[in-house]
Amino acid sequence: MTIPTDLLQRLTSLVGPAGLITAGSDLDPYAVDWRKLFPGRPACVVRPSSTEQVAGIVQICREAGVAIVPQGGNTGLAGGAVPDPSGTQVVLSLNRMAAIRNLDPVGLTIEAEAGCILKVAQDAAAAAGRLLPISLAAEGSATIGGVVAANAGGVNVLRYGMTRSLVLGLEVVLPDGTVANGLRRLRKDNAGYDWKQLFIGSEGTLGIVTAAVLRLLPRPKHTVTALLSVADPAAALRLLELAQDELGDQISAFELISATSMGLVAKHAGLKAPIAEGEWFLLIEAASSLAGLREAAETMLGTAFEQEIALDGVIAESGAQAAQLWALREHVTESEAREGKSVKHDVSVPLTDVPRFLVEAGEALAAGAPGTRVNAFGHLGDGNIHYNVLVGSDHDAAVVNRIVHDVVAAFGGSISAEHGIGQYRVGELARYRASTEMELARTIKRALDPDNRLNPGKVLLP
Ligand code: FAD
Ligand code: MLT
Ligand code: ZN
């Protein structure tokens, strides 16, 4: 199908030639997701440079009856940011709207445009001695708008919460082209419905985030990072309890890495853990501005050895060594991708059920999908495991999905802890969420986007 020329003319006159890509290989990076699972074909890519232009694009597309797919850094792992293969959907990329509009180090807020790269915002906060505690391996490409639209998690959730807990204000272009400006910097605001919550985690299906005000924190003066090995996930939970006792509310990350994950990182990234090999590893971080953090971490490690919870372990001696330990964790996803085909599951179960979940899911896979290998890792402190299954060409991804998600459901868990639904899990959500909850979601979607023009086919099927 060809794009109506008057649509292209109207978009060009709004954003200028530099703001529009209509053909050729320049379209390619916008057409397929990070994992290359969902190849699409955009009608065109439009790159506005202001909120007014975003509103204008939405109005033009609405009048032309054309669907819009919002896109940030395109690092999403659920196929939410790419168009379908029809060649009829317009990709609206926010990557030209990247300014940090304001940073208030005393009020502890940062206001950034949607296309601002997360790492740029983190660095701006750090330069002001403040902390933006959203941290994930894709932070060098993911954008503020994408992080908000996905309600991203990452490695610091157990201390600071999901992105939602850091959003104070939002500016959103609604599906009818109007701009809802809620860019308030208030800590307390109970004046009516907190409508911004609808857009956080809605994956571009309800509105286009154009800017956000995020909460900052004072930057902790001291950080300790430790890597330990344990025999099994039950021991990992005992270590978490010990860390809670010794480090209290200073724990900022508690990440699980399986021996399989470490093996993949060694094979594809050439990185090796500086401690004895084991079946399970934990990367623990604590941060505080008060003295005594390292001593508390050493006490924790000592007790962990004494009680035979930990098999081996190291506390980083420097920032550089801490970065080396983090690199092991941050290279898991990329190394898994290099290994070959995998079926990803981003699941959560009640924290104390994680060991039993891992055993039962493993048994169910061995019975129903023999020959698969599990690459389990993730945010143990949140009960969120990336239970990724490495498969061969004869394995059916849908069967593997069903096996794992049935076990998740039996534990009262979630089939998406942090990555969202996108198009990857749209069928699975409908299967596992109660019909009342699904209908409530459809009611919200219909109220805001009755013509289903904003990111259709993602999160919810009509
Ligand atoms: P995109 O991928 O461009 O978009 C994501 C979704 O948001 C899509 O549905 C899109 O339509 C929508 N969207 C994007 N921008 C807007 C906007 N301005 N307005 C409305 N809708 C919009 N995620 C985690 O939660 N935790 C992790 O630890 C984590 N680690 C990752 C590690 C790697 C190596 C990779 C590749 C990804 C990881 N992710 C993780 C997933 C991803 O980085 C996050 O979901 C991130 O928030 C996506 O940001 P983005 O700008 O790339 O969004
Ligand atoms: C991570 O925590 O590294 C990503 O969210 C995970 C993934 O690749 O599944
Ligand atoms: Zn994750």
mmCIF file of C-alpha atoms in Angstrom, residues 32-39 77 341-342 424:
data_model
loop_
_atom_site.group_PDB
_atom_site.id
_atom_site.type_symbol
_atom_site.label_atom_id
_atom_site.label_comp_id
_atom_site.label_asym_id
_atom_site.label_seq_id
_atom_site.Cartn_x
_atom_site.Cartn_y
_atom_site.Cartn_z
ATOM 1 C CA VAL A 32 12.323 -3.842 13.820
ATOM 2 C CA ASP A 33 12.623 -4.354 17.564
ATOM 3 C CA TRP A 34 15.897 -4.831 19.494
ATOM 4 C CA ARG A 35 15.565 -8.633 19.434
ATOM 5 C CA LYS A 36 14.636 -8.648 15.727
ATOM 6 C CA LEU A 37 11.587 -10.758 16.501
ATOM 7 C CA PHE A 38 9.012 -8.407 14.975
ATOM 8 C CA PRO A 39 10.048 -7.029 11.594
ATOM 9 C CA LEU A 77 11.799 -6.254 24.819
ATOM 10 C CA LYS A 341 17.198 -18.364 19.797
ATOM 11 C CA SER A 342 15.603 -17.844 23.200
ATOM 12 C CA TYR A 424 4.997 -10.263 22.310
#
